[in-house]
Coordinates of C-alpha atoms in Angstrom, one line a residue:
M1 CA -55.5 22.6 8.3
R2 CA -53.3 24.5 5.9
E3 CA -50.1 24.2 7.8
H4 CA -48.4 21.7 9.6
P5 CA -49.5 20.2 13.4
P6 CA -47.0 21.9 15.7
H7 CA -47.0 18.3 17.9
V8 CA -46.6 15.9 15.4
S9 CA -43.4 15.1 12.7
D10 CA -44.4 13.3 10.0
D11 CA -42.0 10.6 11.2
D12 CA -44.5 9.9 13.9
V13 CA -46.9 9.4 11.1
R14 CA -45.1 7.1 8.8
S15 CA -44.4 5.0 12.0
L16 CA -47.9 4.6 12.7
L17 CA -48.4 3.9 9.3
W18 CA -46.1 0.9 9.3
A19 CA -47.1 -0.3 12.6
H20 CA -50.8 -0.4 12.0
W21 CA -51.4 -0.1 8.1
L22 CA -49.0 -0.9 5.7
P23 CA -45.1 -2.0 6.4
D24 CA -43.9 -0.5 3.0
V25 CA -44.9 3.1 3.2
E26 CA -41.8 5.0 2.3
Q27 CA -42.5 8.7 2.9
V28 CA -45.8 11.1 3.8
T29 CA -45.6 14.6 2.5
H30 CA -48.7 16.9 5.0
L31 CA -51.3 18.2 2.7
P32 CA -52.5 21.7 3.4
V33 CA -55.8 21.0 2.7
G34 CA -59.3 21.0 4.5
F35 CA -60.0 22.9 8.0
G36 CA -60.2 21.1 11.6
A37 CA -58.3 17.9 10.8
W38 CA -54.7 17.5 9.7
H39 CA -53.9 15.5 6.6
W40 CA -51.3 13.5 5.4
Q41 CA -50.1 11.7 1.4
A42 CA -48.6 8.6 2.0
W43 CA -46.8 6.8 -0.6
A44 CA -45.6 3.2 -1.1
G45 CA -44.3 1.5 -4.5
G46 CA -43.3 5.0 -6.1
R47 CA -47.1 6.0 -5.9
P48 CA -49.8 7.7 -3.6
V49 CA -51.9 4.8 -1.4
L50 CA -53.5 6.3 1.6
F51 CA -54.9 9.8 2.9
V52 CA -54.4 9.9 6.3
T53 CA -56.5 11.8 9.0
L54 CA -55.4 13.4 12.2
D55 CA -58.9 14.0 14.4
Q56 CA -58.7 16.1 16.9
L57 CA -60.4 15.0 19.7
G58 CA -62.4 16.5 22.0
E59 CA -66.6 18.3 22.6
R60 CA -66.8 16.6 19.0
H61 CA -65.4 13.3 19.4
T62 CA -64.2 11.0 21.9
H63 CA -62.3 8.2 21.3
K64 CA -65.2 6.0 21.2
S65 CA -67.6 8.2 19.3
L66 CA -65.0 8.5 16.6
E67 CA -64.6 5.1 16.1
G68 CA -67.7 4.5 16.4
A69 CA -68.7 7.0 13.6
Y70 CA -66.0 5.0 11.3
G71 CA -67.2 2.1 12.2
A72 CA -70.3 2.2 11.0
A73 CA -69.3 3.4 7.5
S74 CA -67.3 0.4 7.3
A75 CA -70.5 -1.4 7.9
L76 CA -72.8 0.7 5.3
A77 CA -69.8 0.1 2.7
A78 CA -69.8 -4.0 3.1
R79 CA -73.8 -3.6 2.5
G80 CA -73.4 -2.5 -0.9
L81 CA -73.1 1.2 -0.8
E82 CA -70.4 1.3 -2.7
F83 CA -69.8 5.6 -2.6
V84 CA -69.2 5.2 1.2
L85 CA -65.2 5.9 1.4
P86 CA -64.4 4.1 4.8
Q87 CA -61.1 4.2 6.9
R88 CA -58.8 1.3 6.1
R89 CA -58.6 -1.3 9.1
T90 CA -55.7 -1.3 11.1
V91 CA -53.9 -5.1 11.1
L92 CA -56.0 -5.3 15.1
G93 CA -59.5 -4.6 13.1
Q94 CA -59.4 -0.5 14.5
C95 CA -60.6 2.3 12.5
T96 CA -58.0 4.7 14.4
V97 CA -55.0 4.2 17.0
A98 CA -54.3 7.1 19.2
L99 CA -51.0 9.6 18.0
G100 CA -51.1 11.4 21.4
D101 CA -54.0 12.8 22.6
D102 CA -55.2 12.8 18.3
R103 CA -56.2 9.6 16.6
L104 CA -55.2 8.6 13.4
S105 CA -56.7 6.9 10.0
A106 CA -56.2 6.4 6.3
T107 CA -58.7 5.8 3.7
P108 CA -57.3 4.2 0.4
W109 CA -55.7 6.8 -1.9
L110 CA -58.0 8.0 -4.6
E111 CA -56.8 9.5 -8.0
G112 CA -59.9 12.2 -8.6
T113 CA -61.2 16.0 -7.8
S114 CA -63.4 17.4 -5.4
G115 CA -65.1 20.5 -5.5
D116 CA -65.5 24.0 -3.5
G117 CA -68.3 23.0 -2.0
S118 CA -71.3 23.8 -4.4
F119 CA -72.4 22.0 -7.4
R120 CA -71.4 22.4 -10.6
D121 CA -75.1 22.6 -12.2
E122 CA -78.3 20.1 -11.8
A123 CA -77.3 17.0 -12.5
H124 CA -74.4 17.4 -10.1
A125 CA -77.7 18.2 -7.7
R126 CA -79.3 15.2 -8.6
A127 CA -76.6 12.7 -8.3
T128 CA -75.7 13.5 -4.7
L129 CA -79.5 13.8 -3.7
D130 CA -79.8 10.2 -4.9
L131 CA -76.7 9.4 -2.9
L132 CA -77.9 10.4 -0.1
E133 CA -81.7 8.6 -0.5
R134 CA -79.5 5.6 -0.7
L135 CA -78.1 5.9 2.4
H136 CA -80.8 7.5 4.0
A137 CA -82.9 4.3 2.8
E138 CA -80.5 1.8 5.2
T139 CA -82.0 0.4 8.1
G140 CA -81.0 -1.9 11.1
T141 CA -77.0 -0.6 10.6
P142 CA -75.0 -0.6 13.5
A143 CA -74.9 1.3 16.3
L144 CA -74.5 4.6 14.9
P145 CA -73.8 7.6 17.1
R146 CA -77.3 9.9 17.6
W147 CA -77.4 13.2 16.9
R148 CA -77.9 15.7 19.6
P149 CA -78.2 20.1 19.8
L150 CA -74.5 20.8 18.9
V151 CA -74.2 23.8 21.6
H152 CA -75.9 24.2 24.8
P153 CA -79.1 26.0 25.8
S154 CA -76.4 28.2 28.1
F155 CA -74.2 29.4 25.1
A156 CA -74.9 32.7 24.7
S157 CA -74.6 33.7 27.8
R158 CA -71.4 31.5 28.3
L159 CA -69.8 33.5 25.3
D160 CA -71.4 37.1 27.0
E161 CA -69.1 35.7 30.1
R162 CA -66.0 34.9 28.2
T163 CA -65.6 38.4 25.9
A164 CA -66.5 40.7 28.8
Q165 CA -62.8 41.2 29.6
P166 CA -60.4 41.9 26.6
W167 CA -58.7 38.4 24.6
R168 CA -54.6 38.8 24.2
S169 CA -54.7 35.4 22.7
G170 CA -53.0 36.7 19.2
P171 CA -53.3 39.8 16.5
Y172 CA -56.9 38.1 15.6
A173 CA -57.9 37.7 19.5
E174 CA -60.0 41.1 20.2
E175 CA -61.3 42.0 16.4
A176 CA -62.9 38.2 16.8
R177 CA -64.4 39.2 20.6
S178 CA -65.8 42.3 19.5
A179 CA -67.6 41.0 16.6
L180 CA -68.7 38.0 18.4
R181 CA -70.3 40.7 21.3
Q182 CA -71.5 43.0 18.7
R183 CA -73.9 40.0 17.2
L184 CA -74.9 38.4 21.5
S185 CA -78.4 39.7 21.3
E186 CA -78.6 37.5 17.8
I187 CA -76.8 34.4 19.2
R188 CA -79.2 34.8 22.2
Q189 CA -82.3 34.1 19.9
W190 CA -80.4 32.0 17.5
T191 CA -79.8 30.0 20.1
A192 CA -83.3 29.9 21.4
D193 CA -84.7 29.4 18.4
Y194 CA -82.4 26.0 18.1
H195 CA -83.3 24.3 21.3
R196 CA -87.0 25.3 20.7
L197 CA -86.7 23.4 17.3
A198 CA -84.3 20.4 18.6
A199 CA -87.4 19.6 21.2
A200 CA -90.0 18.8 18.2
T201 CA -87.7 16.3 16.4
D202 CA -88.5 12.9 16.3
P203 CA -86.7 10.2 16.9
A204 CA -88.3 7.7 15.4
S205 CA -88.0 9.3 12.0
W206 CA -84.3 9.4 11.9
V207 CA -82.1 7.7 9.9
P208 CA -78.2 7.0 8.8
T209 CA -76.9 10.7 7.7
H210 CA -73.7 12.3 7.0
G211 CA -73.9 15.3 8.0
E212 CA -71.7 17.4 5.6
P213 CA -72.2 16.1 1.8
H214 CA -71.1 19.3 0.5
T215 CA -68.9 18.5 -2.5
R216 CA -65.7 19.0 -0.7
N217 CA -66.5 15.7 0.7
Q218 CA -66.8 14.0 -2.8
V219 CA -64.0 12.7 -5.3
M220 CA -65.0 11.9 -8.1
T221 CA -63.1 9.6 -10.4
Q222 CA -63.4 7.9 -12.8
A223 CA -65.1 5.1 -11.6
G224 CA -67.9 7.2 -9.8
T225 CA -68.3 9.5 -6.9
Y226 CA -67.2 8.9 -3.2
L227 CA -68.4 10.7 0.2
V228 CA -65.7 11.2 1.9
D229 CA -65.2 12.3 6.3
W230 CA -67.6 9.8 7.7
E231 CA -66.2 11.4 11.1
S232 CA -69.2 13.2 11.4
L233 CA -72.2 10.5 10.3
K234 CA -74.9 10.3 13.3
L235 CA -78.9 8.9 13.3
A236 CA -80.5 13.0 12.2
P237 CA -83.3 13.9 10.6
R238 CA -82.5 13.6 6.7
E239 CA -82.8 17.7 6.7
R240 CA -79.5 17.3 7.8
D241 CA -77.9 16.4 4.6
L242 CA -80.7 17.6 2.6
A243 CA -79.9 21.3 4.3
T244 CA -76.5 21.0 2.2
L245 CA -78.3 21.4 -1.2
V246 CA -81.1 23.8 0.3
E247 CA -77.5 25.7 0.7
H248 CA -76.1 25.7 -2.3
G249 CA -79.3 26.9 -3.6
W250 CA -81.1 23.5 -5.0
G251 CA -83.9 23.0 -2.4
D252 CA -86.5 22.9 -5.2
L253 CA -84.7 19.5 -5.7
V254 CA -85.1 18.3 -2.4
P255 CA -88.5 16.3 -1.8
A256 CA -91.0 16.6 1.2
A257 CA -88.1 18.6 3.2
D258 CA -89.6 20.2 6.8
P259 CA -88.9 23.3 6.5
A260 CA -88.5 23.6 10.2
L261 CA -86.2 20.9 10.4
L262 CA -84.0 22.7 7.3
A263 CA -84.0 26.0 9.5
M264 CA -83.1 24.2 12.4
F265 CA -79.8 22.5 10.8
D266 CA -79.1 26.1 9.2
L267 CA -78.6 27.3 12.9
E268 CA -76.9 23.8 14.2
W269 CA -74.6 25.0 11.0
R270 CA -74.1 28.8 12.1
L271 CA -74.6 28.6 16.0
D272 CA -71.4 25.5 15.7
E273 CA -69.5 27.4 13.4
I274 CA -69.4 30.4 15.9
A275 CA -68.4 27.7 18.5
Q276 CA -65.5 26.8 17.3
Y277 CA -64.4 30.1 16.0
A278 CA -64.8 32.0 19.2
A279 CA -62.5 29.0 21.6
W280 CA -60.3 29.2 18.2
F281 CA -59.3 32.9 19.0
E282 CA -59.6 32.7 22.6
A283 CA -57.0 29.8 22.7
E284 CA -53.2 31.1 21.7
H285 CA -53.2 31.5 17.8
S286 CA -50.0 33.5 15.4
G287 CA -52.0 35.0 12.4
S288 CA -51.4 32.0 10.4
E289 CA -53.4 31.1 6.8
S290 CA -55.7 29.3 8.7
D291 CA -56.0 31.8 11.6
R292 CA -57.1 34.3 8.4
V293 CA -59.8 31.8 7.0
A294 CA -61.0 31.5 10.3
L295 CA -61.8 34.9 11.4
A296 CA -63.6 35.2 7.5
G297 CA -65.4 32.6 8.5
L298 CA -66.4 33.7 11.7
R299 CA -67.4 37.1 10.7
H300 CA -69.8 35.3 7.2
E301 CA -71.8 33.2 10.3
L302 CA -72.6 36.5 12.3
L303 CA -74.1 38.5 9.3
R304 CA -74.8 35.7 6.8
E305 CA -78.8 35.9 6.0
P306 CA -80.6 32.8 7.6
R307 CA -80.8 30.2 4.6
N308 CA -83.5 30.2 1.9
T309 CA -86.3 26.4 2.7
A310 CA -88.7 27.6 0.4
R311 CA -87.7 26.8 -1.6
C312 CA -87.9 22.5 -1.6
A313 CA -90.1 20.5 -3.7

């Protein structure tokens, strides 16, 4: 998130790092990066040592499911997937600790660069596909969180009810509500198509998937490329990951992907984003930079064309 969390201080974060990870942490600095979670850089010995994340619990994750996802990523790294950057365990062996109603975690700090989501060239897209194929080939992994549809079949009808009266929750509330109401018929069709496709999936073919392997979740270092942010790790159709390559124009590299499943995960991304943005603007907001980014994201998902799933190898 771009803004500092209003309910957590840097001292709160540093105290938990002292108690559960590193007693020699000297300071923490909030990082205005990412979207959906808060991040800090933790320093010790005059250098950055940890990348710290505060995840909110709610519809996407319970404490148990978040701990399970991060723990499974640690197991994958221990099995030899060197590109998996897992959460660092606490002194008691946990991946996360409570900070109010949220969960704090940390990974080693990496000196490297991340992208804007897209792949810089074909070689980068192929290298990412190689990592994903290694991940998807893993069998016998510890109990992974299992994929399930992210939006309810009644999402559109509930959204119709929620947007029937004016929203007075902040400066962008009415603009967001109006945009949603203008596309309710499309949202209703997208939701129906999504659940029709989801009902046809075969769990026997599911594999470990990252969920969001775009370049914002990659750190490119001199030692190699790491995939980060494993809270989205799930056992799911492999198209859940391959859809990222299709989105950014590299579908011709994707081997034998199911176009129906690619279309389903395109719908899932769109509907989940719309659901999160609707909740965002229905709630109190101030007009911050994150609010502006969220409004642009809502408009994009409501109006964009479906991703082209036809260009696959």
